[in-house]
Short mmCIF file of C-alpha atoms in Angstrom, two decimals:
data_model
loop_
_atom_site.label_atom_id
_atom_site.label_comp_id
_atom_site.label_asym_id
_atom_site.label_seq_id
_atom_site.Cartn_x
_atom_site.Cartn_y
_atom_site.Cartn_z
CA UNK A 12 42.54 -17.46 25.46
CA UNK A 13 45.45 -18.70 23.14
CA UNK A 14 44.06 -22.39 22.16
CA UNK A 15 41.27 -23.33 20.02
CA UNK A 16 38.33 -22.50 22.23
CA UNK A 17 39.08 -18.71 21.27
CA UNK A 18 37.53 -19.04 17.60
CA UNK A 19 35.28 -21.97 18.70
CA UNK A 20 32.79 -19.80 21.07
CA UNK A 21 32.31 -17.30 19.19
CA UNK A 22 31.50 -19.42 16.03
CA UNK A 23 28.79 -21.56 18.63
CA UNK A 24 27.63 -18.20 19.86
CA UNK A 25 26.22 -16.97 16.26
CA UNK A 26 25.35 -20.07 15.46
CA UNK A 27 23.22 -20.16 18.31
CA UNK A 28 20.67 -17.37 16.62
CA UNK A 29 19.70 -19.50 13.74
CA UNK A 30 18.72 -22.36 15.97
CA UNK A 31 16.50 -19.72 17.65
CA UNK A 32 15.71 -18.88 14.58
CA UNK A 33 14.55 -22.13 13.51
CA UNK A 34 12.74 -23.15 16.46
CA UNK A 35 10.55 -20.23 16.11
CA UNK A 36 9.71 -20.20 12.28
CA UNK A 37 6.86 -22.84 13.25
CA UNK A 38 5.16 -20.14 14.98
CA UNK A 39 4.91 -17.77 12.12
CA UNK A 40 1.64 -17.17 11.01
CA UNK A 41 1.32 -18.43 7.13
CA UNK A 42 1.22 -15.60 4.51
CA UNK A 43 -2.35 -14.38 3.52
CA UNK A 44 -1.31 -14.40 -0.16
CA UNK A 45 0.01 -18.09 0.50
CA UNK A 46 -3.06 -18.73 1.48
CA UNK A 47 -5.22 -17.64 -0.67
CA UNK A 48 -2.70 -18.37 -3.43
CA UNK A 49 -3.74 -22.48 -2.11
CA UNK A 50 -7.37 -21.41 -1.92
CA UNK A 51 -7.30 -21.44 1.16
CA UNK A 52 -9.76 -18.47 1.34
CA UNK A 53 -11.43 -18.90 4.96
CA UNK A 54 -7.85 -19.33 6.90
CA UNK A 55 -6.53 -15.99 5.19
CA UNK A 56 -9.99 -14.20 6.19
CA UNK A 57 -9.49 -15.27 10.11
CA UNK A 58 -5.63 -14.03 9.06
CA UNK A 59 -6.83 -10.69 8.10
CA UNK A 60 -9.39 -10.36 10.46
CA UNK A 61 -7.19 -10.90 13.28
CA UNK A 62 -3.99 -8.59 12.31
CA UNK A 63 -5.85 -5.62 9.91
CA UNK A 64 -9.67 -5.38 11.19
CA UNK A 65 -8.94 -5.94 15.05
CA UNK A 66 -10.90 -9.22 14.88
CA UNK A 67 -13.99 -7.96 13.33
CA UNK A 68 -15.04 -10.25 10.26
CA UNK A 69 -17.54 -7.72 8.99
CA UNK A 70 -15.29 -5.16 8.30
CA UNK A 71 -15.10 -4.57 4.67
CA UNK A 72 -11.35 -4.09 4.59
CA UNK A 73 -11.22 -7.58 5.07
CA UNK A 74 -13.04 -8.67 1.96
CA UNK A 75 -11.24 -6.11 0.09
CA UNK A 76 -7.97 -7.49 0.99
CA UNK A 77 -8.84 -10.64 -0.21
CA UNK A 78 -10.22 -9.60 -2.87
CA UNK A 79 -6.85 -7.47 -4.19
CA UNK A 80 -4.56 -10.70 -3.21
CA UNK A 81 -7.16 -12.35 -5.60
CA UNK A 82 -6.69 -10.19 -8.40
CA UNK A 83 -2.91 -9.31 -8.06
CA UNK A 84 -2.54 -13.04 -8.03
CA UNK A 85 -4.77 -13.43 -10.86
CA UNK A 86 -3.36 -10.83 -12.99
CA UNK A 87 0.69 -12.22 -11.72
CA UNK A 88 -0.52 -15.87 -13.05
CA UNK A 89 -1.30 -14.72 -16.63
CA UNK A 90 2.50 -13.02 -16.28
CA UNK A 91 3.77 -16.14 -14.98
CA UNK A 92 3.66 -17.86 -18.10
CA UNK A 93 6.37 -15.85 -19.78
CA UNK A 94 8.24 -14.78 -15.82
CA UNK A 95 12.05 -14.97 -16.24
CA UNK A 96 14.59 -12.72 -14.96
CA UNK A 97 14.35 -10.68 -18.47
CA UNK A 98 10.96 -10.13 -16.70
CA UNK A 99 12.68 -7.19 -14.91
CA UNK A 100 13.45 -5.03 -17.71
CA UNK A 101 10.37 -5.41 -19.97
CA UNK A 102 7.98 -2.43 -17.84
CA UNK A 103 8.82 0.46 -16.64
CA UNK A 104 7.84 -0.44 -13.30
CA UNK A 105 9.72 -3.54 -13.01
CA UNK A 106 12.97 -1.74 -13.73
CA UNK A 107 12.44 0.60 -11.46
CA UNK A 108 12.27 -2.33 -8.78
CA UNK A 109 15.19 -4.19 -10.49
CA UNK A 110 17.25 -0.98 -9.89
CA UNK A 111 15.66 -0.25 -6.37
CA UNK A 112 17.05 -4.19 -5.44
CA UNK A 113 20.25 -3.05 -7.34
CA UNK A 114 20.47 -0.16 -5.30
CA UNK A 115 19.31 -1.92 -1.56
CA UNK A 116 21.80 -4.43 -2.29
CA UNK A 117 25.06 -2.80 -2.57
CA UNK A 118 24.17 0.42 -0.53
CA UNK A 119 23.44 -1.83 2.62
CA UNK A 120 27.02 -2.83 2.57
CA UNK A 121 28.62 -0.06 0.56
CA UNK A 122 27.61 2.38 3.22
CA UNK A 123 30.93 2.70 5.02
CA UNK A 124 29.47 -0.09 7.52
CA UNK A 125 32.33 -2.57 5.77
CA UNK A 126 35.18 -0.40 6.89
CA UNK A 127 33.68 -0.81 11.30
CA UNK A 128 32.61 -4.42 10.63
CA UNK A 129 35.23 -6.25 9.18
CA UNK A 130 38.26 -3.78 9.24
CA UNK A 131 37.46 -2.08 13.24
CA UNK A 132 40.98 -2.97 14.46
CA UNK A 133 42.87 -1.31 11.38
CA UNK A 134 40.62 1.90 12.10
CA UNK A 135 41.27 1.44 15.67
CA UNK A 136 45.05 1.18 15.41
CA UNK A 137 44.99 3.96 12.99
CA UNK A 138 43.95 6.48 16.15
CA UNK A 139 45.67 4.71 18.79
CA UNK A 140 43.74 2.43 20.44
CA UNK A 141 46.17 -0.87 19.73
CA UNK A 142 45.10 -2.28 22.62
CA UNK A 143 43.79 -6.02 22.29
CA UNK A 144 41.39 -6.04 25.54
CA UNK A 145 40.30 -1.92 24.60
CA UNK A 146 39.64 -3.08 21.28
CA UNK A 147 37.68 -5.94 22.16
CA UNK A 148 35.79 -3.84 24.56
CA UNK A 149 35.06 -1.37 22.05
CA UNK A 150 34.17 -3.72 19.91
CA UNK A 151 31.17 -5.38 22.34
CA UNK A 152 30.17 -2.15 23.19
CA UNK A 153 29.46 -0.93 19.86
CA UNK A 154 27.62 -4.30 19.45
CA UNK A 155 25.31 -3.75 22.03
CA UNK A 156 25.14 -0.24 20.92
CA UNK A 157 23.68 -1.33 17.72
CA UNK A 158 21.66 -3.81 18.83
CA UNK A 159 19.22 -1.53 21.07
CA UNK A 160 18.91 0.67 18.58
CA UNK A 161 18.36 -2.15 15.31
CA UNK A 162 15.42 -3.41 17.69
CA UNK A 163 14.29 -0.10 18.38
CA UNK A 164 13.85 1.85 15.03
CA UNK A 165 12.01 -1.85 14.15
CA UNK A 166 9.77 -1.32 16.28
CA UNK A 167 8.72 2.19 14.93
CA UNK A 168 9.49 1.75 11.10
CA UNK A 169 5.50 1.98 10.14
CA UNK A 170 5.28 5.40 12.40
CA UNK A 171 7.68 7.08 10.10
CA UNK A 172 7.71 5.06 6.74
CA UNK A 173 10.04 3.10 4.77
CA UNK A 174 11.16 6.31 2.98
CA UNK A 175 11.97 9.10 5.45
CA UNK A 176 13.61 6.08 7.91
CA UNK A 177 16.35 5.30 4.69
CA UNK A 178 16.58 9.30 4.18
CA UNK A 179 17.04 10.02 8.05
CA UNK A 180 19.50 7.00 7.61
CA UNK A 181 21.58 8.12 5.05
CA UNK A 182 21.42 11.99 5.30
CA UNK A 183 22.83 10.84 8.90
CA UNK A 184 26.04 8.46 7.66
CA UNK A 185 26.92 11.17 5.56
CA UNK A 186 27.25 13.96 7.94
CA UNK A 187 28.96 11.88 10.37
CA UNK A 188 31.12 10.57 7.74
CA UNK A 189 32.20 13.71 6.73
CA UNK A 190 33.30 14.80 10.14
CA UNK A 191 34.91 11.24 10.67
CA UNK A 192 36.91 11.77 7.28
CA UNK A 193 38.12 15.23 8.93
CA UNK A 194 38.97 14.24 12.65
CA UNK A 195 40.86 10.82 10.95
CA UNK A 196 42.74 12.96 8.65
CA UNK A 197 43.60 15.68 11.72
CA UNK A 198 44.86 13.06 13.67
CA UNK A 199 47.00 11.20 11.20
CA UNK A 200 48.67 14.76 10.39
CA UNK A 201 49.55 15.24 13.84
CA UNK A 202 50.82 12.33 14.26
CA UNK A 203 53.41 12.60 11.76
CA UNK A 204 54.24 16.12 12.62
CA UNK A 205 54.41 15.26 16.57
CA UNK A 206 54.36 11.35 16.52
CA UNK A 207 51.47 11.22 18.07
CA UNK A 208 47.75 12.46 17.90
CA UNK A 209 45.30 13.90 20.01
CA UNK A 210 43.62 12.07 21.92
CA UNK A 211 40.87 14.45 21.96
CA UNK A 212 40.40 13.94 17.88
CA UNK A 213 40.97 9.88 18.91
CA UNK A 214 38.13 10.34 21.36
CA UNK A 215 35.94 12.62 18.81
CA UNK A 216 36.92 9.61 15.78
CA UNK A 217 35.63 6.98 18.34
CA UNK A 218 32.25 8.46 19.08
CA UNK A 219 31.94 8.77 14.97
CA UNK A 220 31.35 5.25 14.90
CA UNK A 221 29.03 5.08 17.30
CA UNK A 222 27.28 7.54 15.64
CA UNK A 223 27.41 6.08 12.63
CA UNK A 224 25.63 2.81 13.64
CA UNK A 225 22.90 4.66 15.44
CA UNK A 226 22.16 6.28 11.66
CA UNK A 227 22.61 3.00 9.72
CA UNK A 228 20.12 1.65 12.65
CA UNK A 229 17.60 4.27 11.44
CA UNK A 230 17.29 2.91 7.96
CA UNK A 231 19.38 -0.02 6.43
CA UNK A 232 19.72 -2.25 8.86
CA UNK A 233 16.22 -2.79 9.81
CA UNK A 234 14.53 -2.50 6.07
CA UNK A 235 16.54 -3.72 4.07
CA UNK A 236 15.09 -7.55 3.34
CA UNK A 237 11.84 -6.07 4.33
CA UNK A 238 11.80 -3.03 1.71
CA UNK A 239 13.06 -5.55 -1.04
CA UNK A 240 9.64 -7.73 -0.64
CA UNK A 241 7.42 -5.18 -0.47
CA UNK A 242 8.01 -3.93 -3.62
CA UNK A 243 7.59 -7.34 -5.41
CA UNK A 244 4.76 -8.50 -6.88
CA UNK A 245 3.88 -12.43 -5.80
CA UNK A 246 5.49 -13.90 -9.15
CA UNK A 247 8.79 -11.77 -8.76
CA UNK A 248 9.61 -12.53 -5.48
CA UNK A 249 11.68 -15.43 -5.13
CA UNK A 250 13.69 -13.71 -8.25
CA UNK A 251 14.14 -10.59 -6.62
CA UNK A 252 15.45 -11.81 -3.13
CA UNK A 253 18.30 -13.98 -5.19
CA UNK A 254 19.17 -10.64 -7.27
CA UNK A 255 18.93 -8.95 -3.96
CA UNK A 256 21.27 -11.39 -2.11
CA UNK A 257 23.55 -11.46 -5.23
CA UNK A 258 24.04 -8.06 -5.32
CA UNK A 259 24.99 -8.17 -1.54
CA UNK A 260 27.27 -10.93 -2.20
CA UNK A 261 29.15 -8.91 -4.97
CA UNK A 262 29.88 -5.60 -2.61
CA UNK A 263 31.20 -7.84 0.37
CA UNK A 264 33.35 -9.00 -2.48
CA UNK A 265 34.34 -5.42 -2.75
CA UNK A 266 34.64 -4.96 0.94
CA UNK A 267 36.95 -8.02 1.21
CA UNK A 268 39.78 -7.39 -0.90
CA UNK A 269 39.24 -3.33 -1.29
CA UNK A 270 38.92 -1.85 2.24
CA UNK A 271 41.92 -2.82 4.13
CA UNK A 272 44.15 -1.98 1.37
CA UNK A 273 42.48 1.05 0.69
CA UNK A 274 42.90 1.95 4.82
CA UNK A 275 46.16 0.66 4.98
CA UNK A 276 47.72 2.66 1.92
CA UNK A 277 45.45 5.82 1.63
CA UNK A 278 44.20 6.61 5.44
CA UNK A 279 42.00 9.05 5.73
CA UNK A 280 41.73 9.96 1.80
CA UNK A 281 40.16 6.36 1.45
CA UNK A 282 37.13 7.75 3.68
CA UNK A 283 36.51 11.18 1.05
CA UNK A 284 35.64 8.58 -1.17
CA UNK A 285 33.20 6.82 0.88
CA UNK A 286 31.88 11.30 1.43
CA UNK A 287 31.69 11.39 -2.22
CA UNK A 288 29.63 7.91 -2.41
CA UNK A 289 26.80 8.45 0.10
CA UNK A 290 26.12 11.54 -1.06
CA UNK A 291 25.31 9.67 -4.58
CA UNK A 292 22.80 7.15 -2.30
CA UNK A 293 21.26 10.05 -1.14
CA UNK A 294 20.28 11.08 -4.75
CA UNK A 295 19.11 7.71 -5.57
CA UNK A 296 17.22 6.64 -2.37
CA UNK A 297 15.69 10.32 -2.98
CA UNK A 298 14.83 9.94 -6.28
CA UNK A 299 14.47 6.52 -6.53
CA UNK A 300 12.39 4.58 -3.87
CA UNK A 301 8.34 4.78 -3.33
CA UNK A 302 7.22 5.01 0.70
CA UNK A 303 5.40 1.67 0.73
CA UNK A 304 4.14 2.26 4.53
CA UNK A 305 0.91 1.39 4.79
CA UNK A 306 -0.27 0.08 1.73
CA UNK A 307 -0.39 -3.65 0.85
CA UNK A 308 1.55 -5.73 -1.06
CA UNK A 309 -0.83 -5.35 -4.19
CA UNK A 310 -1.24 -1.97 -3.62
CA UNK A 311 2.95 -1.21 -3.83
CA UNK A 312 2.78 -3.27 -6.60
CA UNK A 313 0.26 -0.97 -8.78
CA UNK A 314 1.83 2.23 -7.48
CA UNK A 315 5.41 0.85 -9.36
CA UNK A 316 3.23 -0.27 -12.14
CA UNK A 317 1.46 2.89 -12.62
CA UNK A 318 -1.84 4.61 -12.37
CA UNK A 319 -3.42 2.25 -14.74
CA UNK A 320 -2.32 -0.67 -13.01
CA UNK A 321 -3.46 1.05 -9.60
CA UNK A 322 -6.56 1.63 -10.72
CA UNK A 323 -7.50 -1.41 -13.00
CA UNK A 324 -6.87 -3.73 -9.38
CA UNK A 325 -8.82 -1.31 -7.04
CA UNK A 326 -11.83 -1.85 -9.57
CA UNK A 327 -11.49 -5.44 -9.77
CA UNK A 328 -10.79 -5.83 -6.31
CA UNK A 329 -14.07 -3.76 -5.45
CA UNK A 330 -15.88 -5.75 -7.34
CA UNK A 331 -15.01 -9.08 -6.36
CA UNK A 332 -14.89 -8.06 -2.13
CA UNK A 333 -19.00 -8.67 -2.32
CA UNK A 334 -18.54 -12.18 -4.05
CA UNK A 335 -15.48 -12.78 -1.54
CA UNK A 336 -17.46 -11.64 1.57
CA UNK A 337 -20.40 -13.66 0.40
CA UNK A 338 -18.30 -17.03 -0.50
CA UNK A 339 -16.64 -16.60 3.54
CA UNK A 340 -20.45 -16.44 5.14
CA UNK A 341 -21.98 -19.27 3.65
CA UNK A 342 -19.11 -21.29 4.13
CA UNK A 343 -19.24 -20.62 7.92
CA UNK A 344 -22.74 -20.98 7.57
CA UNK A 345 -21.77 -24.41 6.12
CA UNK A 346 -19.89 -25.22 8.68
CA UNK A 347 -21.58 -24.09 11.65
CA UNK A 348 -24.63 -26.18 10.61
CA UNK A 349 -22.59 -29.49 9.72
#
């Protein structure tokens, strides 16, 4: 397709998963903390009854949920006063998320997944696959590819946890990278001592990348957003997701005007320093982030804030889930009655 159309569809074609997007956002259940953040107590019960006690209203988790998105709120409204983005380096728990955003930020894109994204064809050409229709082909497939397997690990993230999905994830990019940096640099030797490469070592370079995506499916490219809430308390939230996406923003930046001349001019050394880099994320995601499967939102929040913190909300919380569960009754009692 030489003419216009040939940039047009596939512009329409991703534009078409927003409007999906935004048809469906008016099904989404509101947010229990919304909720009860609006005092809107008996709508986030039914909320938490239905999702976390399989519909039973009497079980106590459900006034105890309530009652911790009471108190975290409570205790995140006398912060609020003073809330800036300073906030995030005056506790040691809240620089430990500001560094944890720093981190999810430019390790989502900093992972090597810049180089098959936006620069396929030069890494293509580079092990002799220049042509247009294979490349395109390659490039749908590997789409697909990592589409099944995004959806899948989704689906199975609170099976494993937050924090041995982002290990699995990375330990796996680095491996394969390591044996991508070595089949990419065997081929472009051969090439220049016999003008062309193996197509063997092409082949083995080729199902590198696939590999690669079905690792960064593991861990980054489902958990990402996801992780970044989590570990936000209510009043940091809407700060954290702008650091989050700003930090994004400043490694495609990187991406953009680093990668293809870094390809282009150092081949296959350009990738030992992408071997070098992920074994740093593996440090940091190691050392650095909390496994915040299957706790709440308060409950992440006290286990960055500390032991104090953790315990000073499960006694509060305790001791306002009979006031809560009491409050919820006679208001249905109310109700039923009127």
């Amino acid at each position: 397709m030489s003419n216009d159309w040939a940039w047009r569809i596939p512009s329409i074609l991703q534009a078409a998963s927003s409007v999906i997007q935004l048809l469906l956002c008016w099904c989404i259940e509101e947010s229990p903390r919304w909720l009860v953040a609006k005092d809107r107590i008996e709508s986030a019960h039914a909320l938490i009854t239905k999702y976390h006690a399989a519909g039973n209203p009497e079980d106590p988790i459900v006034a105890l949920e309530i009652a911790e998105i009471r108190e975290a709120l409570r205790l995140e409204t006398e912060a609020a006063k003073t809330t800036s983005y300073l906030t995030f380096f005056k506790t040691a728990g809240n620089r430990h998320r500001f560094f944890i955003i720093l981190a999810v930020g430019f390790f989502s894109q900093w992972s090597g997944n810049g180089l098959i994204s936006y620069y396929l064809t030069l890494i293509l050409d580079s092990i002799g696959y220049e042509s247009e229709a294979t490349q395109t082909l390659i490039n749908a497939l590997l789409q697909i590819w990592s589409l099944i397997w995004g959806v899948a690990f989704a689906l199975v993230v609170n099976r494993f946890g937050r924090r041995v999905m982002f290990l699995t994830s990375t330990v796996g990019i680095l491996l394969v990278y390591i044996v991508w940096t070595a089949l990419e640099a065997t081929y472009e030797k051969e090439t220049e001592l016999n003008g062309q490469g193996s197509p063997g070592v092409a082949k083995g370079v080729l199902a590198m990348i696939f590999l690669y995506n079905f690792f960064f499916s593991i861990g980054w490219a489902p958990l990402q957003v996801t992780y970044v809430v989590e570990i936000l308390p209510y009043n940091l939230r809407a700060r954290g997701l702008v650091l989050y996406n700003l930090f994004v923003a400043l490694a495609l930046i990187f991406n953009q005007y680093v990668n293809p001349v870094g390809v282009t001019n150092s081949k296959w050394k350009y990738y030992v320093t992408y071997d070098v880099w992920l074994f740093v994320e593996l440090v940091v995601v190691y050392f650095l982030f909390v496994e915040t499967g299957g706790k709440s939102l308060e409950e992440t929040a006290a286990l960055l804030d500390g032991e104090a913190m953790t315990e000073k909300l499960q006694e509060n919380a305790k001791q306002a889930a009979e006031e809560i569960t009491v409050h919820v009754f006679d208001e249905k009692r109310r109700q039923s009655q009127a």
